[in-house]
């Protein structure tokens, strides 16, 4: 997987939009960007995956600029239950799906939502 | 449709003992990966099993071993436990040879405490 850099921690008030940026300067042509969410004492949970431009689902949006060297996970109107660690992973789809390759996680971004 | 299940949820062992952790993958998944997550860190890849064989291995000593059964379930064994082995052990399953757009599915882990 490609090396990624993301902030170690972020604080946000309830109801605000939160944007977490991940840098991946060495992203390859076939690489996708995937985000996971992890609550304390639980396993990581897949949030969203994208290749270019914008992807949106019921949980989040993922913005990817044309050069794809970074991406931004956007969480609309966060609540206290969004307090978690968010991981950005970049790799080809098969690798990200655990296909015969190590899927490694960095330290992630710890998001603390404040009342 | 049951997701990834792990047992036990918590375990306390003494230094020098041996431990076995168990994982049942999500229905339809044939590949199992094991991760160790120390407090405040991201999950670290231990190894991956497919077709009852270890396919990939992370930077972990031989004290860490595993097994996959014909029904795709898996065990993680750790011998000669050290205090530093205290962590959350996560199991993740994936289709492996199947759909490349399927993310990893994690269980909620086994919390191992070594005293």
CSV table of C-alpha atoms in Angstrom, one decimal:
chain,number,residue,atom,x,y,z
A,1,UNK,CA,0.0,0.0,0.0
A,2,UNK,CA,1.1,3.6,-0.6
A,3,UNK,CA,2.4,5.7,2.3
A,4,UNK,CA,-0.1,8.0,3.8
A,5,UNK,CA,0.0,11.0,6.1
A,6,UNK,CA,-3.0,12.2,8.1
A,7,UNK,CA,-3.4,14.4,11.3
A,8,UNK,CA,-3.0,12.5,14.5
A,9,UNK,CA,-6.0,14.2,16.2
A,10,UNK,CA,-8.8,16.6,15.6
A,11,UNK,CA,-11.5,18.2,17.7
A,12,UNK,CA,-14.9,19.3,16.5
A,13,UNK,CA,-18.2,20.5,18.1
A,14,UNK,CA,-21.4,18.6,17.6
A,15,UNK,CA,-23.3,19.7,14.4
A,16,UNK,CA,-20.2,20.9,12.5
A,17,UNK,CA,-18.9,19.4,9.3
A,18,UNK,CA,-15.5,17.7,9.8
A,19,UNK,CA,-12.9,17.3,7.1
A,20,UNK,CA,-10.0,14.9,7.5
A,21,UNK,CA,-7.3,15.2,4.9
A,22,UNK,CA,-4.9,12.4,3.9
A,23,UNK,CA,-1.8,12.9,1.9
A,24,UNK,CA,-0.6,10.2,-0.5
A,25,UNK,CA,2.0,11.7,-2.8
A,26,UNK,CA,3.1,8.3,-4.2
A,27,UNK,CA,-0.3,7.1,-5.2
A,28,UNK,CA,-0.2,4.8,-8.2
A,29,UNK,CA,-2.5,4.8,-11.3
A,30,UNK,CA,-4.4,1.8,-10.1
A,31,UNK,CA,-4.7,2.8,-6.5
A,32,UNK,CA,-7.9,3.4,-4.7
A,33,UNK,CA,-8.4,5.4,-1.5
A,34,UNK,CA,-10.3,3.7,1.4
A,35,UNK,CA,-11.3,5.0,4.8
A,36,UNK,CA,-12.1,3.0,7.9
A,37,UNK,CA,-13.6,4.1,11.2
A,38,UNK,CA,-12.8,2.5,14.5
A,39,UNK,CA,-14.6,2.9,17.8
A,40,UNK,CA,-12.9,2.0,21.1
A,41,UNK,CA,-12.7,-1.8,21.7
A,42,UNK,CA,-14.2,-2.5,18.3
A,43,UNK,CA,-12.7,-3.6,14.9
A,44,UNK,CA,-12.3,-1.0,12.1
A,45,UNK,CA,-15.3,-0.6,9.9
A,46,UNK,CA,-15.3,0.4,6.3
A,47,UNK,CA,-16.7,3.8,5.6
A,48,UNK,CA,-16.0,4.8,2.0
A,49,UNK,CA,-13.8,4.1,-1.0
A,50,UNK,CA,-13.1,6.2,-4.1
A,51,UNK,CA,-10.8,6.6,-7.1
A,52,UNK,CA,-11.3,10.2,-8.3
A,53,UNK,CA,-13.5,13.2,-8.0
A,54,UNK,CA,-16.3,12.7,-5.4
A,55,UNK,CA,-17.9,9.8,-3.7
A,56,UNK,CA,-20.9,10.1,-1.3
A,57,UNK,CA,-22.7,7.5,0.7
A,58,UNK,CA,-25.1,7.7,3.7
A,59,UNK,CA,-22.2,8.1,6.1
A,60,UNK,CA,-19.6,10.4,4.5
A,61,UNK,CA,-18.2,12.0,1.4
A,62,UNK,CA,-14.8,11.5,-0.1
A,63,UNK,CA,-13.2,14.3,-2.2
A,64,UNK,CA,-10.3,13.5,-4.4
A,65,UNK,CA,-8.6,16.2,-6.5
A,66,UNK,CA,-7.5,15.7,-10.0
A,67,UNK,CA,-3.9,14.9,-9.1
A,68,UNK,CA,-5.0,12.4,-6.5
A,69,UNK,CA,-2.1,13.2,-4.2
A,70,UNK,CA,-4.5,13.8,-1.3
A,71,UNK,CA,-8.0,13.1,-0.4
A,72,UNK,CA,-10.5,14.5,2.2
A,73,UNK,CA,-13.0,12.6,4.2
A,74,UNK,CA,-16.0,14.8,5.0
A,75,UNK,CA,-18.4,13.9,7.8
A,76,UNK,CA,-21.5,16.2,7.8
A,77,UNK,CA,-23.0,17.4,11.0
A,78,UNK,CA,-21.0,15.2,13.4
A,79,UNK,CA,-22.5,13.9,16.6
A,80,UNK,CA,-20.9,12.5,19.7
A,81,UNK,CA,-21.2,9.0,18.3
A,82,UNK,CA,-18.7,10.0,15.5
A,83,UNK,CA,-15.9,10.1,18.1
A,84,UNK,CA,-13.6,7.5,16.7
A,85,UNK,CA,-10.2,6.9,15.0
A,86,UNK,CA,-10.3,7.3,11.2
A,87,UNK,CA,-7.8,5.5,9.0
A,88,UNK,CA,-6.9,6.3,5.4
A,89,UNK,CA,-5.5,3.5,3.2
A,90,UNK,CA,-4.3,3.7,-0.4
A,91,UNK,CA,-3.7,0.7,-2.6
A,92,UNK,CA,-4.9,-1.3,-5.6
A,93,UNK,CA,-8.4,-2.7,-5.1
A,94,UNK,CA,-7.3,-6.2,-4.7
A,95,UNK,CA,-4.8,-5.3,-2.0
A,96,UNK,CA,-7.3,-3.2,-0.1
A,97,UNK,CA,-9.7,-6.2,-0.2
A,98,UNK,CA,-7.0,-8.3,1.4
A,99,UNK,CA,-6.1,-10.2,-1.7
A,100,UNK,CA,-2.8,-11.9,-0.9
A,101,UNK,CA,-1.3,-8.8,0.4
A,102,UNK,CA,-0.7,-7.2,3.8
A,103,UNK,CA,-3.2,-4.4,4.5
A,104,UNK,CA,-1.4,-2.2,7.0
A,105,UNK,CA,-2.8,0.6,9.0
A,106,UNK,CA,-1.1,3.8,10.2
A,107,UNK,CA,-1.9,5.5,13.5
A,108,UNK,CA,-5.0,7.1,12.1
A,109,UNK,CA,-6.7,10.4,13.0
A,110,UNK,CA,-8.4,10.5,16.4
A,111,UNK,CA,-11.6,12.6,16.1
A,112,UNK,CA,-13.1,13.9,19.3
A,113,UNK,CA,-16.5,15.4,19.0
A,114,UNK,CA,-17.3,17.9,21.8
A,115,UNK,CA,-20.8,18.6,23.0
B,1,UNK,CA,-25.8,-12.9,7.8
B,2,UNK,CA,-23.3,-13.1,10.6
B,3,UNK,CA,-20.2,-11.0,10.4
B,4,UNK,CA,-16.8,-11.8,11.7
B,5,UNK,CA,-17.0,-13.4,15.1
B,6,UNK,CA,-14.1,-13.8,17.6
B,7,UNK,CA,-13.8,-15.6,20.8
B,8,UNK,CA,-13.2,-15.1,23.6
B,9,UNK,CA,-13.8,-11.4,24.0
B,10,UNK,CA,-11.4,-11.0,26.9
B,11,UNK,CA,-8.6,-13.1,28.2
B,12,UNK,CA,-6.1,-12.8,31.0
B,13,UNK,CA,-2.9,-14.9,30.9
B,14,UNK,CA,0.3,-15.0,32.8
B,15,UNK,CA,3.7,-14.4,31.3
B,16,UNK,CA,5.1,-17.6,29.7
B,17,UNK,CA,1.8,-19.2,29.1
B,18,UNK,CA,0.3,-20.0,25.7
B,19,UNK,CA,-3.0,-18.7,24.3
B,20,UNK,CA,-5.3,-19.6,21.4
B,21,UNK,CA,-7.7,-17.1,19.9
B,22,UNK,CA,-10.5,-18.0,17.4
B,23,UNK,CA,-12.1,-16.4,14.5
B,24,UNK,CA,-15.1,-17.2,12.2
B,25,UNK,CA,-15.1,-15.2,9.0
B,26,UNK,CA,-18.0,-13.5,7.4
B,27,UNK,CA,-20.2,-15.9,5.4
B,28,UNK,CA,-18.8,-16.2,1.9
B,29,UNK,CA,-15.3,-15.1,2.8
B,30,UNK,CA,-12.3,-17.5,2.5
B,31,UNK,CA,-9.4,-15.4,3.6
B,32,UNK,CA,-8.6,-14.5,7.2
B,33,UNK,CA,-6.0,-12.0,8.4
B,34,UNK,CA,-4.9,-11.4,12.0
B,35,UNK,CA,-3.9,-8.1,13.5
B,36,UNK,CA,-2.4,-6.9,16.8
B,37,UNK,CA,-3.5,-3.5,18.0
B,38,UNK,CA,-1.6,-2.0,21.0
B,39,UNK,CA,-3.2,0.8,22.9
B,40,UNK,CA,-3.1,4.1,20.9
B,41,UNK,CA,-1.7,2.4,17.8
B,42,UNK,CA,-3.2,1.2,14.5
B,43,UNK,CA,-3.7,-2.5,13.8
B,44,UNK,CA,-0.5,-4.2,12.9
B,45,UNK,CA,-0.6,-7.1,10.4
B,46,UNK,CA,0.4,-10.5,11.8
B,47,UNK,CA,-0.4,-13.0,9.0
B,48,UNK,CA,-3.0,-14.0,6.5
B,49,UNK,CA,-4.5,-17.5,5.8
B,50,UNK,CA,-6.0,-18.7,2.6
B,51,UNK,CA,-6.7,-22.3,1.6
B,52,UNK,CA,-5.4,-23.4,5.0
B,53,UNK,CA,-2.0,-22.0,4.4
B,54,UNK,CA,-0.2,-18.9,5.7
B,55,UNK,CA,0.2,-16.7,2.6
B,56,UNK,CA,1.5,-13.4,4.0
B,57,UNK,CA,3.3,-12.6,7.3
B,58,UNK,CA,4.1,-9.4,9.0
B,59,UNK,CA,7.1,-8.7,11.3
B,60,UNK,CA,6.1,-11.0,14.2
B,61,UNK,CA,8.2,-13.7,15.8
B,62,UNK,CA,7.6,-17.4,15.4
B,63,UNK,CA,5.9,-17.4,18.8
B,64,UNK,CA,2.9,-16.3,16.8
B,65,UNK,CA,1.4,-19.1,14.7
B,66,UNK,CA,-1.9,-19.8,13.2
B,67,UNK,CA,-4.2,-22.3,11.5
B,68,UNK,CA,-7.1,-22.2,9.1
B,69,UNK,CA,-9.6,-25.0,9.0
B,70,UNK,CA,-11.6,-26.3,6.0
B,71,UNK,CA,-14.6,-24.3,7.0
B,72,UNK,CA,-12.4,-21.1,6.7
B,73,UNK,CA,-12.4,-20.4,10.4
B,74,UNK,CA,-9.0,-19.6,11.9
B,75,UNK,CA,-7.0,-19.7,15.1
B,76,UNK,CA,-4.1,-17.6,16.3
B,77,UNK,CA,-1.7,-19.1,18.8
B,78,UNK,CA,0.8,-17.2,20.8
B,79,UNK,CA,3.4,-19.1,22.8
B,80,UNK,CA,5.7,-18.0,25.7
B,81,UNK,CA,3.6,-14.9,26.3
B,82,UNK,CA,5.3,-11.6,27.1
B,83,UNK,CA,3.9,-8.6,28.8
B,84,UNK,CA,4.2,-6.7,25.5
B,85,UNK,CA,1.8,-9.2,23.9
B,86,UNK,CA,-1.0,-7.4,25.8
B,87,UNK,CA,-3.2,-6.0,23.0
B,88,UNK,CA,-6.5,-6.2,21.1
B,89,UNK,CA,-6.2,-9.0,18.6
B,90,UNK,CA,-8.4,-8.5,15.5
B,91,UNK,CA,-9.4,-10.9,12.9
B,92,UNK,CA,-10.4,-9.6,9.4
B,93,UNK,CA,-12.0,-11.6,6.6
B,94,UNK,CA,-12.2,-11.0,2.9
B,95,UNK,CA,-13.3,-12.8,-0.2
B,96,UNK,CA,-9.7,-13.3,-1.2
B,97,UNK,CA,-10.2,-14.7,-4.7
B,98,UNK,CA,-13.6,-13.0,-4.9
B,99,UNK,CA,-14.8,-9.5,-5.5
B,100,UNK,CA,-12.0,-7.0,-5.5
B,101,UNK,CA,-14.3,-4.2,-4.4
B,102,UNK,CA,-15.1,-5.8,-1.1
B,103,UNK,CA,-13.4,-4.2,1.9
B,104,UNK,CA,-12.0,-6.0,4.9
B,105,UNK,CA,-14.5,-7.0,7.5
B,106,UNK,CA,-13.3,-7.0,11.0
B,107,UNK,CA,-14.5,-8.7,14.2
B,108,UNK,CA,-14.5,-6.8,17.5
B,109,UNK,CA,-11.4,-8.5,18.7
B,110,UNK,CA,-10.1,-10.3,21.7
B,111,UNK,CA,-8.6,-8.2,24.4
B,112,UNK,CA,-5.6,-10.1,25.8
B,113,UNK,CA,-4.0,-9.0,29.0
B,114,UNK,CA,-0.7,-10.6,30.0
B,115,UNK,CA,0.3,-10.2,33.7
